[in-house]
Amino acid sequence: MSYINKSDRIFVAGHKGMAGSSICRALKKNGYLNESKGGKLLYTSKEELNLLDAKRVDEWFESQKPTIVVLAAAKVGGILANSSYPVDFYLENIKIQNNVIESSFKHKVRRLLFLGSSCIYPKFASQPIREEELLKGELEETNEAYALAKISGIKLCTFLKKQYNFDAISLMPTNLYGQGDNYHPTNSHVVPAFIDRFHTYACNNKKIIECWGSGNPKREFMHVDDLADACLFALKNWDPKGKDSPLDEFGEPLTWLNVGTGNDISIKKLANMISKLTSFKGEIHWDKTKPDGTFKKLLDISKLNKLGWESKISLSDGLNSTYREYKKDLLKNNLRTK
């Protein structure tokens, strides 16, 4: 039994973002959004619908009547951005989440999928991190505001399901990279930041590149197309109240599940991989005066694996395809390339 069908009107909030656009591609590839079968992709620009405006969001739901909602819209950024603008990251994400989730409930959306983040878990959580670790310790201070907003979204979905039986589920992806990533020089995550900097330094024959921290912390990285595949799998197959669905430590149905690869890598090794990929010939210097963030953050993905989903894209293959897309974009925009 599939919990979504080809005739659904699917709203992907954040459809232009890295995760949202990948989810749209996966839906189309698998025969959804086909108007000849009654299906439709509902999306709108920020100019037409500001998700921070509760009244406009409510009016849009009333007029468009989506049956399935995927909430992939969020304000995101790296350590520097999160540390510098915590109010922005907290308030904007809280408003977007509350507006979309509440309107989904009010207008009787049949299924809602909320995308969280692995940063919701405590800084010193047991490794690999199980879903039950949520709220069992203090958060990493460099992204605390973003994490608190995401936790609020997860809990709102859980409460709506508990009190009103609203079909809201959540997935917690590990660190993402891939097509459509943000390559901003200061507000991007580690993979796009490394790709952009190493490529630029290689093009300019720079001899030394400086990277933040010691390089020793380990991170898990997943290609965004793997996440999209997991989202489609969850929408089709996962009912938290189903017979074989994962339970928490108290035997209660879980309404959020981790999504990842099950493997991590040190930031130093990642830098070396991207250095080789971009043909950077210089030296890498590590600035240990800069923060490392959480030392290790590997997700336990056993529950989603038991439901039948597994990551398919290796880090090596994913980085190669991401770098090819990055260079295509540079050529398209007449920017630097080799």
C-alpha angles and dihedrals in degrees: 000000000000119000092208130046141198093260095059122122100227123198114198106191107207094025093161095053125093095262096035095050091048091051090051090051091050093049092051093045090054096050101262123128089041106149093198086066094043096261123130140181109227115203139144139189124255088249092057096041124020105197089205089067108083095192094051092046091052091049092049092052090049092054101037100038101203116197096197126035128193111191105206096141116113144136104253138175146143132275095285095050094045092048094046100045109030094148091055093047093048102043099039094049093045091051095046092048097045094046096050097039095045093047090048090054095043094050094045101247106186098220133011126191117196120196115216129170140246088244089079090082125089119274092241099036118152112267129274089033115238122204089247091067090079112124093001096116148002120302129240102273096218092068102019096124094053091045093051091051092051092047088053090054093050092049093047089055090048093049093048090052092047098045102032104015089240108170100240121148132176136208124201109209123197121231109319133209136164144085113007096021123156112257097182109149095235108015101051132100123253101270098050090038091054094044092051096044097043091046092049093047091048091051090051095043092238115179101208134034123189121214129189122259131355097304090232102107115100126227136183115229127195129186111244092235088063089055091050089052090050091049092053090046092051094046091051102038116017121092109166089211093049122121097254099030120127120271130203125241090278094052094256122134114266115228096191129053134189121246121199147111100264091236133093136192135198117257087238092057090046090053090051091050092051092043089057093042092054094040093240107170100186134090127278116225120193118217102213092185087074121081122266097200119210110357097222131010113171118157125225101231097175095112095057090041090056089054087058107265126119135170113259107183118081119219091244094052092042094052091048093052091044092053091049090053090047092055091046089055091049091053092046090054094041092242131141117306140149 
